Amino acid sequence: MKNNRRNFLKKGALLGLAGVAGSLIGKEKLNEMENVAKTLADAEKFELPPLPYAFDALEPFIDKQTMEIHYTKHHAGYVNNLNKADLSKINFAVSDAEKCKSIDNSSPMVIRNNLGGHYNHSLFWQLLKPNPDKMENKPQSTIAEAINKHFKSFEEFKKEFGDKAMKVFGSGWCWLIMDGRGNLKITATPNQDNPLMQVVTEQGTPILALDVWEHAYYLKHQNKRADYVADWWSVVNWDKVQESFENR
Ligand code: MN3
């Protein structure tokens, strides 16, 4: 609420200024200044990023209805709830990843949960590949080499990652991260926490993310999380994973 009030005051001050100036500089300039004021007010808010493909683009592995609800209700919900929270202590000058890094045990739960929910889903959508083909989906390039080095083989890595995903009790996420020493690790976080936050035991940069909340799979896979994980491997976007690995 404070943030809204701050934006309101900021906007009010600018509009007041524009009003005075408007009588001197004319209607057109006034409209222009009003637009600037509106842009400033909107800038300090979170936005639902566009989904980079259609809801049915991951069929038959992840179904259209799940994607539609997941994006338009769940992800949008995190963004809306985040914008309703007191954002006065959020640094909007930095990236969402940097904002996550500032989350510690003293952070308000409403910010921790909804910022995490927003960041995690924004990343998750990017790491899924639309229009999956029939060919075996596996990593190439340097991420493939790093996986082989740290986990012996891609098959071993898949097994270990799948085991970790199965062991997440209740709602949470499974991750491939790179820690501060340059090691690839498979980790899990509860709820909407993520490896960037100071609240997790194993911090690092997310390279690959898997949402294992039931809302991510229940409509199609019901209680069979293992089937969902198996399907998810077919739609992992390894080119994007490679990018997150290079930009870590
Ligand atoms: Mn989700």
PDB file of C-alpha atoms and ligand atoms in Angstrom:
ATOM      1  CA  MET A   1       0.000   0.000   0.000  1.00  0.00           C
ATOM      2  CA  LYS A   2       2.861   2.297   0.850  1.00  0.00           C
ATOM      3  CA  ASN A   3       4.260   1.841  -2.598  1.00  0.00           C
ATOM      4  CA  ASN A   4       0.947   2.691  -4.242  1.00  0.00           C
ATOM      5  CA  ARG A   5       0.750   5.755  -2.062  1.00  0.00           C
ATOM      6  CA  ARG A   6       4.292   6.699  -2.976  1.00  0.00           C
ATOM      7  CA  ASN A   7       3.528   6.304  -6.658  1.00  0.00           C
ATOM      8  CA  PHE A   8       0.309   8.220  -6.198  1.00  0.00           C
ATOM      9  CA  LEU A   9       2.129  11.093  -4.529  1.00  0.00           C
ATOM     10  CA  LYS A  10       4.859  11.037  -7.135  1.00  0.00           C
ATOM     11  CA  LYS A  11       2.307  11.013  -9.911  1.00  0.00           C
ATOM     12  CA  GLY A  12       0.312  13.741  -8.142  1.00  0.00           C
ATOM     13  CA  ALA A  13       3.339  15.951  -7.822  1.00  0.00           C
ATOM     14  CA  LEU A  14       4.221  15.488 -11.463  1.00  0.00           C
ATOM     15  CA  LEU A  15       0.648  16.118 -12.560  1.00  0.00           C
ATOM     16  CA  GLY A  16       0.573  19.261 -10.416  1.00  0.00           C
ATOM     17  CA  LEU A  17       3.739  20.420 -12.049  1.00  0.00           C
ATOM     18  CA  ALA A  18       2.347  19.508 -15.420  1.00  0.00           C
ATOM     19  CA  GLY A  19      -0.819  21.499 -14.646  1.00  0.00           C
ATOM     20  CA  VAL A  20       1.152  24.648 -13.925  1.00  0.00           C
ATOM     21  CA  ALA A  21       3.395  24.053 -16.885  1.00  0.00           C
ATOM     22  CA  GLY A  22       0.371  23.101 -19.007  1.00  0.00           C
ATOM     23  CA  SER A  23      -1.078  26.583 -18.795  1.00  0.00           C
ATOM     24  CA  LEU A  24       2.239  27.878 -20.070  1.00  0.00           C
ATOM     25  CA  ILE A  25       3.161  25.209 -22.586  1.00  0.00           C
ATOM     26  CA  GLY A  26      -0.144  23.968 -23.922  1.00  0.00           C
ATOM     27  CA  LYS A  27      -2.324  20.871 -23.986  1.00  0.00           C
ATOM     28  CA  GLU A  28      -0.079  18.659 -26.086  1.00  0.00           C
ATOM     29  CA  LYS A  29       2.891  18.981 -23.767  1.00  0.00           C
ATOM     30  CA  LEU A  30       0.585  18.401 -20.803  1.00  0.00           C
ATOM     31  CA  ASN A  31      -0.564  15.055 -22.239  1.00  0.00           C
ATOM     32  CA  GLU A  32       3.020  14.089 -22.821  1.00  0.00           C
ATOM     33  CA  MET A  33       3.916  14.851 -19.210  1.00  0.00           C
ATOM     34  CA  GLU A  34       0.911  12.908 -17.987  1.00  0.00           C
ATOM     35  CA  ASN A  35       2.195   9.905 -19.911  1.00  0.00           C
ATOM     36  CA  VAL A  36       5.626  10.280 -18.343  1.00  0.00           C
ATOM     37  CA  ALA A  37       4.025  10.398 -14.879  1.00  0.00           C
ATOM     38  CA  LYS A  38       2.005   7.261 -15.628  1.00  0.00           C
ATOM     39  CA  THR A  39       5.091   5.430 -16.890  1.00  0.00           C
ATOM     40  CA  LEU A  40       6.969   6.340 -13.708  1.00  0.00           C
ATOM     41  CA  ALA A  41       4.123   5.070 -11.538  1.00  0.00           C
ATOM     42  CA  ASP A  42       3.853   1.795 -13.472  1.00  0.00           C
ATOM     43  CA  ALA A  43       7.603   1.245 -13.563  1.00  0.00           C
ATOM     44  CA  GLU A  44       7.729   0.180  -9.925  1.00  0.00           C
ATOM     45  CA  LYS A  45       5.478  -2.798 -10.386  1.00  0.00           C
ATOM     46  CA  PHE A  46       5.950  -6.398 -11.383  1.00  0.00           C
ATOM     47  CA  GLU A  47       4.594  -7.614 -14.686  1.00  0.00           C
ATOM     48  CA  LEU A  48       3.527 -11.005 -15.968  1.00  0.00           C
ATOM     49  CA  PRO A  49       5.984 -11.691 -18.809  1.00  0.00           C
ATOM     50  CA  PRO A  50       4.474 -12.935 -22.070  1.00  0.00           C
ATOM     51  CA  LEU A  51       4.474 -16.725 -22.398  1.00  0.00           C
ATOM     52  CA  PRO A  52       6.928 -17.367 -25.256  1.00  0.00           C
ATOM     53  CA  TYR A  53       4.618 -19.931 -26.948  1.00  0.00           C
ATOM     54  CA  ALA A  54       0.985 -21.044 -27.141  1.00  0.00           C
ATOM     55  CA  PHE A  55      -0.685 -22.927 -24.286  1.00  0.00           C
ATOM     56  CA  ASP A  56      -0.819 -26.094 -26.388  1.00  0.00           C
ATOM     57  CA  ALA A  57       2.783 -25.844 -27.654  1.00  0.00           C
ATOM     58  CA  LEU A  58       4.076 -28.442 -25.180  1.00  0.00           C
ATOM     59  CA  GLU A  59       1.478 -31.107 -26.069  1.00  0.00           C
ATOM     60  CA  PRO A  60       1.372 -34.030 -25.645  1.00  0.00           C
ATOM     61  CA  PHE A  61       3.815 -33.843 -22.732  1.00  0.00           C
ATOM     62  CA  ILE A  62       2.317 -30.920 -20.847  1.00  0.00           C
ATOM     63  CA  ASP A  63      -1.325 -30.271 -21.706  1.00  0.00           C
ATOM     64  CA  LYS A  64      -2.937 -27.061 -22.863  1.00  0.00           C
ATOM     65  CA  GLN A  65      -5.350 -26.708 -19.933  1.00  0.00           C
ATOM     66  CA  THR A  66      -2.593 -27.113 -17.346  1.00  0.00           C
ATOM     67  CA  MET A  67      -0.465 -24.497 -19.105  1.00  0.00           C
ATOM     68  CA  GLU A  68      -3.345 -22.053 -19.403  1.00  0.00           C
ATOM     69  CA  ILE A  69      -4.297 -22.309 -15.723  1.00  0.00           C
ATOM     70  CA  HIS A  70      -0.698 -22.426 -14.573  1.00  0.00           C
ATOM     71  CA  TYR A  71       0.188 -19.228 -16.433  1.00  0.00           C
ATOM     72  CA  THR A  72      -3.018 -17.173 -16.264  1.00  0.00           C
ATOM     73  CA  LYS A  73      -4.041 -18.114 -12.712  1.00  0.00           C
ATOM     74  CA  HIS A  74      -1.000 -19.258 -10.754  1.00  0.00           C
ATOM     75  CA  HIS A  75       1.791 -17.126 -12.215  1.00  0.00           C
ATOM     76  CA  ALA A  76      -0.531 -14.136 -12.640  1.00  0.00           C
ATOM     77  CA  GLY A  77      -1.645 -14.644  -9.041  1.00  0.00           C
ATOM     78  CA  TYR A  78       1.920 -14.359  -7.747  1.00  0.00           C
ATOM     79  CA  VAL A  79       2.414 -11.158  -9.754  1.00  0.00           C
ATOM     80  CA  ASN A  80      -0.871  -9.642  -8.529  1.00  0.00           C
ATOM     81  CA  ASN A  81      -0.244 -10.542  -4.904  1.00  0.00           C
ATOM     82  CA  LEU A  82       3.288  -9.188  -5.158  1.00  0.00           C
ATOM     83  CA  ASN A  83       2.007  -5.860  -6.477  1.00  0.00           C
ATOM     84  CA  LYS A  84      -0.502  -5.672  -3.605  1.00  0.00           C
ATOM     85  CA  ALA A  85       2.286  -6.091  -1.035  1.00  0.00           C
ATOM     86  CA  ASP A  86       4.352  -3.296   0.481  1.00  0.00           C
ATOM     87  CA  LEU A  87       7.086  -2.969  -2.140  1.00  0.00           C
ATOM     88  CA  SER A  88       8.732   0.050  -0.558  1.00  0.00           C
ATOM     89  CA  LYS A  89      11.870  -1.933   0.319  1.00  0.00           C
ATOM     90  CA  ILE A  90      12.194  -3.630  -3.079  1.00  0.00           C
ATOM     91  CA  ASN A  91      15.017  -2.289  -5.220  1.00  0.00           C
ATOM     92  CA  PHE A  92      13.494  -1.891  -8.660  1.00  0.00           C
ATOM     93  CA  ALA A  93      16.801  -0.798 -10.129  1.00  0.00           C
ATOM     94  CA  VAL A  94      18.097  -4.373 -10.127  1.00  0.00           C
ATOM     95  CA  SER A  95      17.032  -7.560 -11.927  1.00  0.00           C
ATOM     96  CA  ASP A  96      14.490  -9.979 -10.450  1.00  0.00           C
ATOM     97  CA  ALA A  97      17.373 -12.403  -9.814  1.00  0.00           C
ATOM     98  CA  GLU A  98      19.127  -9.731  -7.728  1.00  0.00           C
ATOM     99  CA  LYS A  99      15.871  -9.046  -5.900  1.00  0.00           C
ATOM    100  CA  CYS A 100      15.679 -12.766  -5.021  1.00  0.00           C
ATOM    101  CA  LYS A 101      19.254 -12.657  -3.690  1.00  0.00           C
ATOM    102  CA  SER A 102      18.176 -10.044  -1.143  1.00  0.00           C
ATOM    103  CA  ILE A 103      15.576 -12.376   0.388  1.00  0.00           C
ATOM    104  CA  ASP A 104      16.593 -13.539   3.859  1.00  0.00           C
ATOM    105  CA  ASN A 105      14.850 -14.832   6.963  1.00  0.00           C
ATOM    106  CA  SER A 106      13.733 -11.345   7.918  1.00  0.00           C
ATOM    107  CA  SER A 107      11.947 -10.770   4.584  1.00  0.00           C
ATOM    108  CA  PRO A 108       8.131 -10.599   4.723  1.00  0.00           C
ATOM    109  CA  MET A 109       6.667 -13.984   3.706  1.00  0.00           C
ATOM    110  CA  VAL A 110       4.316 -12.298   1.232  1.00  0.00           C
ATOM    111  CA  ILE A 111       7.338 -10.949  -0.671  1.00  0.00           C
ATOM    112  CA  ARG A 112       9.404 -14.146  -0.350  1.00  0.00           C
ATOM    113  CA  ASN A 113       6.565 -16.370  -1.611  1.00  0.00           C
ATOM    114  CA  ASN A 114       5.271 -14.173  -4.407  1.00  0.00           C
ATOM    115  CA  LEU A 115       8.618 -12.854  -5.647  1.00  0.00           C
ATOM    116  CA  GLY A 116       9.826 -16.457  -5.699  1.00  0.00           C
ATOM    117  CA  GLY A 117       6.647 -17.567  -7.465  1.00  0.00           C
ATOM    118  CA  HIS A 118       7.090 -14.853 -10.073  1.00  0.00           C
ATOM    119  CA  TYR A 119      10.806 -15.432 -10.639  1.00  0.00           C
ATOM    120  CA  ASN A 120      10.598 -19.236 -10.658  1.00  0.00           C
ATOM    121  CA  HIS A 121       7.761 -19.388 -13.185  1.00  0.00           C
ATOM    122  CA  SER A 122       9.322 -16.735 -15.449  1.00  0.00           C
ATOM    123  CA  LEU A 123      12.419 -18.953 -15.604  1.00  0.00           C
ATOM    124  CA  PHE A 124      10.469 -22.205 -15.898  1.00  0.00           C
ATOM    125  CA  TRP A 125       8.538 -21.053 -19.022  1.00  0.00           C
ATOM    126  CA  GLN A 126      11.792 -20.012 -20.693  1.00  0.00           C
ATOM    127  CA  LEU A 127      13.340 -23.414 -20.089  1.00  0.00           C
ATOM    128  CA  LEU A 128      10.557 -25.313 -21.873  1.00  0.00           C
ATOM    129  CA  LYS A 129      10.710 -26.052 -25.587  1.00  0.00           C
ATOM    130  CA  PRO A 130       7.624 -25.523 -27.751  1.00  0.00           C
ATOM    131  CA  ASN A 131       6.731 -27.970 -30.519  1.00  0.00           C
ATOM    132  CA  PRO A 132       8.797 -30.849 -29.183  1.00  0.00           C
ATOM    133  CA  ASP A 133      10.056 -33.191 -31.885  1.00  0.00           C
ATOM    134  CA  LYS A 134      10.312 -36.952 -31.819  1.00  0.00           C
ATOM    135  CA  MET A 135      14.079 -37.006 -31.490  1.00  0.00           C
ATOM    136  CA  GLU A 136      15.667 -37.733 -28.166  1.00  0.00           C
ATOM    137  CA  ASN A 137      15.900 -34.502 -26.230  1.00  0.00           C
ATOM    138  CA  LYS A 138      19.306 -34.071 -24.649  1.00  0.00           C
ATOM    139  CA  PRO A 139      21.883 -31.383 -23.911  1.00  0.00           C
ATOM    140  CA  GLN A 140      24.632 -30.415 -26.338  1.00  0.00           C
ATOM    141  CA  SER A 141      27.692 -28.218 -26.092  1.00  0.00           C
ATOM    142  CA  THR A 142      29.365 -27.182 -22.834  1.00  0.00           C
ATOM    143  CA  ILE A 143      26.392 -27.924 -20.562  1.00  0.00           C
ATOM    144  CA  ALA A 144      26.465 -31.521 -21.801  1.00  0.00           C
ATOM    145  CA  GLU A 145      30.187 -31.719 -20.988  1.00  0.00           C
ATOM    146  CA  ALA A 146      29.651 -30.217 -17.533  1.00  0.00           C
ATOM    147  CA  ILE A 147      26.807 -32.653 -16.793  1.00  0.00           C
ATOM    148  CA  ASN A 148      28.960 -35.596 -17.858  1.00  0.00           C
ATOM    149  CA  LYS A 149      31.809 -34.335 -15.705  1.00  0.00           C
ATOM    150  CA  HIS A 150      29.702 -33.842 -12.558  1.00  0.00           C
ATOM    151  CA  PHE A 151      27.245 -36.731 -12.900  1.00  0.00           C
ATOM    152  CA  LYS A 152      29.191 -39.274 -15.016  1.00  0.00           C
ATOM    153  CA  SER A 153      26.564 -39.351 -17.757  1.00  0.00           C
ATOM    154  CA  PHE A 154      23.326 -37.709 -18.871  1.00  0.00           C
ATOM    155  CA  GLU A 155      21.425 -40.851 -17.860  1.00  0.00           C
ATOM    156  CA  GLU A 156      22.923 -40.735 -14.354  1.00  0.00           C
ATOM    157  CA  PHE A 157      22.056 -37.046 -14.111  1.00  0.00           C
ATOM    158  CA  LYS A 158      18.448 -37.691 -15.171  1.00  0.00           C
ATOM    159  CA  LYS A 159      18.127 -40.431 -12.599  1.00  0.00           C
ATOM    160  CA  GLU A 160      19.551 -38.303  -9.796  1.00  0.00           C
ATOM    161  CA  PHE A 161      17.443 -35.287 -10.771  1.00  0.00           C
ATOM    162  CA  GLY A 162      14.305 -37.424 -11.005  1.00  0.00           C
ATOM    163  CA  ASP A 163      14.968 -38.951  -7.571  1.00  0.00           C
ATOM    164  CA  LYS A 164      15.367 -35.491  -6.060  1.00  0.00           C
ATOM    165  CA  ALA A 165      12.140 -34.306  -7.731  1.00  0.00           C
ATOM    166  CA  MET A 166      10.270 -37.317  -6.344  1.00  0.00           C
ATOM    167  CA  LYS A 167      11.515 -36.626  -2.824  1.00  0.00           C
ATOM    168  CA  VAL A 168      10.206 -33.053  -2.672  1.00  0.00           C
ATOM    169  CA  PHE A 169       7.556 -33.409   0.035  1.00  0.00           C
ATOM    170  CA  GLY A 170       4.494 -31.322  -0.728  1.00  0.00           C
ATOM    171  CA  SER A 171       5.041 -28.295  -2.947  1.00  0.00           C
ATOM    172  CA  GLY A 172       8.381 -27.118  -4.234  1.00  0.00           C
ATOM    173  CA  TRP A 173      10.977 -27.037  -6.960  1.00  0.00           C
ATOM    174  CA  CYS A 174      13.879 -29.158  -8.121  1.00  0.00           C
ATOM    175  CA  TRP A 175      16.955 -27.388  -9.520  1.00  0.00           C
ATOM    176  CA  LEU A 176      20.241 -27.838 -11.265  1.00  0.00           C
ATOM    177  CA  ILE A 177      22.430 -25.074  -9.865  1.00  0.00           C
ATOM    178  CA  MET A 178      25.973 -23.881 -10.120  1.00  0.00           C
ATOM    179  CA  ASP A 179      27.391 -23.056  -6.708  1.00  0.00           C
ATOM    180  CA  GLY A 180      30.023 -20.424  -5.870  1.00  0.00           C
ATOM    181  CA  ARG A 181      32.831 -22.927  -6.455  1.00  0.00           C
ATOM    182  CA  GLY A 182      31.735 -23.799  -9.973  1.00  0.00           C
ATOM    183  CA  ASN A 183      30.158 -27.142  -9.068  1.00  0.00           C
ATOM    184  CA  LEU A 184      26.917 -28.310 -10.634  1.00  0.00           C
ATOM    185  CA  LYS A 185      24.483 -29.563  -8.002  1.00  0.00           C
ATOM    186  CA  ILE A 186      20.962 -30.919  -7.899  1.00  0.00           C
ATOM    187  CA  THR A 187      18.953 -29.257  -5.134  1.00  0.00           C
ATOM    188  CA  ALA A 188      15.356 -28.831  -4.037  1.00  0.00           C
ATOM    189  CA  THR A 189      13.511 -25.960  -2.358  1.00  0.00           C
ATOM    190  CA  PRO A 190      10.123 -25.883  -0.620  1.00  0.00           C
ATOM    191  CA  ASN A 191       7.204 -23.677  -1.663  1.00  0.00           C
ATOM    192  CA  GLN A 192       8.425 -20.843  -3.934  1.00  0.00           C
ATOM    193  CA  ASP A 193      11.902 -20.506  -2.465  1.00  0.00           C
ATOM    194  CA  ASN A 194      14.761 -20.635  -4.958  1.00  0.00           C
ATOM    195  CA  PRO A 195      18.543 -21.150  -4.837  1.00  0.00           C
ATOM    196  CA  LEU A 196      19.252 -17.420  -5.174  1.00  0.00           C
ATOM    197  CA  MET A 197      17.642 -16.650  -1.830  1.00  0.00           C
ATOM    198  CA  GLN A 198      19.655 -16.497   1.377  1.00  0.00           C
ATOM    199  CA  VAL A 199      17.055 -18.716   3.080  1.00  0.00           C
ATOM    200  CA  VAL A 200      18.085 -21.940   1.337  1.00  0.00           C
ATOM    201  CA  THR A 201      20.784 -24.329   2.551  1.00  0.00           C
ATOM    202  CA  GLU A 202      22.416 -24.712  -0.874  1.00  0.00           C
ATOM    203  CA  GLN A 203      22.718 -21.427  -2.725  1.00  0.00           C
ATOM    204  CA  GLY A 204      23.687 -21.074  -6.345  1.00  0.00           C
ATOM    205  CA  THR A 205      22.633 -19.909  -9.778  1.00  0.00           C
ATOM    206  CA  PRO A 206      19.686 -21.822 -11.267  1.00  0.00           C
ATOM    207  CA  ILE A 207      20.578 -23.547 -14.542  1.00  0.00           C
ATOM    208  CA  LEU A 208      17.530 -25.815 -14.852  1.00  0.00           C
ATOM    209  CA  ALA A 209      14.214 -25.626 -12.970  1.00  0.00           C
ATOM    210  CA  LEU A 210      11.363 -28.051 -12.445  1.00  0.00           C
ATOM    211  CA  ASP A 211       8.082 -27.074 -10.813  1.00  0.00           C
ATOM    212  CA  VAL A 212       6.815 -30.048  -8.803  1.00  0.00           C
ATOM    213  CA  TRP A 213       3.780 -28.360  -7.304  1.00  0.00           C
ATOM    214  CA  GLU A 214       0.724 -30.513  -8.029  1.00  0.00           C
ATOM    215  CA  HIS A 215      -0.812 -27.620 -10.012  1.00  0.00           C
ATOM    216  CA  ALA A 216       1.955 -28.192 -12.578  1.00  0.00           C
ATOM    217  CA  TYR A 217       0.762 -31.698 -13.472  1.00  0.00           C
ATOM    218  CA  TYR A 218      -2.338 -32.897 -11.642  1.00  0.00           C
ATOM    219  CA  LEU A 219      -4.868 -32.407 -14.470  1.00  0.00           C
ATOM    220  CA  LYS A 220      -2.954 -34.669 -16.832  1.00  0.00           C
ATOM    221  CA  HIS A 221      -0.805 -36.877 -14.629  1.00  0.00           C
ATOM    222  CA  GLN A 222      -2.930 -36.886 -11.446  1.00  0.00           C
ATOM    223  CA  ASN A 223      -0.844 -38.251  -8.561  1.00  0.00           C
ATOM    224  CA  LYS A 224       1.844 -39.691 -10.853  1.00  0.00           C
ATOM    225  CA  ARG A 225       4.650 -37.181 -10.453  1.00  0.00           C
ATOM    226  CA  ALA A 226       7.165 -39.611 -11.957  1.00  0.00           C
ATOM    227  CA  ASP A 227       5.179 -39.639 -15.221  1.00  0.00           C
ATOM    228  CA  TYR A 228       5.151 -35.846 -15.253  1.00  0.00           C
ATOM    229  CA  VAL A 229       8.921 -35.728 -14.721  1.00  0.00           C
ATOM    230  CA  ALA A 230       9.419 -38.272 -17.519  1.00  0.00           C
ATOM    231  CA  ASP A 231       7.265 -36.149 -19.864  1.00  0.00           C
ATOM    232  CA  TRP A 232       9.010 -32.962 -18.790  1.00  0.00           C
ATOM    233  CA  TRP A 233      12.397 -34.276 -20.014  1.00  0.00           C
ATOM    234  CA  SER A 234      10.920 -34.254 -23.532  1.00  0.00           C
ATOM    235  CA  VAL A 235      10.218 -30.506 -23.369  1.00  0.00           C
ATOM    236  CA  VAL A 236      13.337 -29.214 -21.637  1.00  0.00           C
ATOM    237  CA  ASN A 237      14.770 -26.463 -23.811  1.00  0.00           C
ATOM    238  CA  TRP A 238      18.459 -27.367 -23.732  1.00  0.00           C
ATOM    239  CA  ASP A 239      19.409 -24.330 -25.835  1.00  0.00           C
ATOM    240  CA  LYS A 240      17.987 -22.101 -23.098  1.00  0.00           C
ATOM    241  CA  VAL A 241      19.613 -24.225 -20.396  1.00  0.00           C
ATOM    242  CA  GLN A 242      22.891 -23.729 -22.260  1.00  0.00           C
ATOM    243  CA  GLU A 243      22.273 -19.951 -22.163  1.00  0.00           C
ATOM    244  CA  SER A 244      21.601 -19.941 -18.431  1.00  0.00           C
ATOM    245  CA  PHE A 245      24.758 -22.033 -17.982  1.00  0.00           C
ATOM    246  CA  GLU A 246      26.851 -19.567 -20.020  1.00  0.00           C
ATOM    247  CA  ASN A 247      25.365 -16.506 -18.299  1.00  0.00           C
ATOM    248  CA  ARG A 248      25.625 -17.887 -14.786  1.00  0.00           C
TER     249      ARG A 248
HETATM  250 MN   MN3 B   1       3.781 -23.555 -10.592  1.00  0.00          MN
END
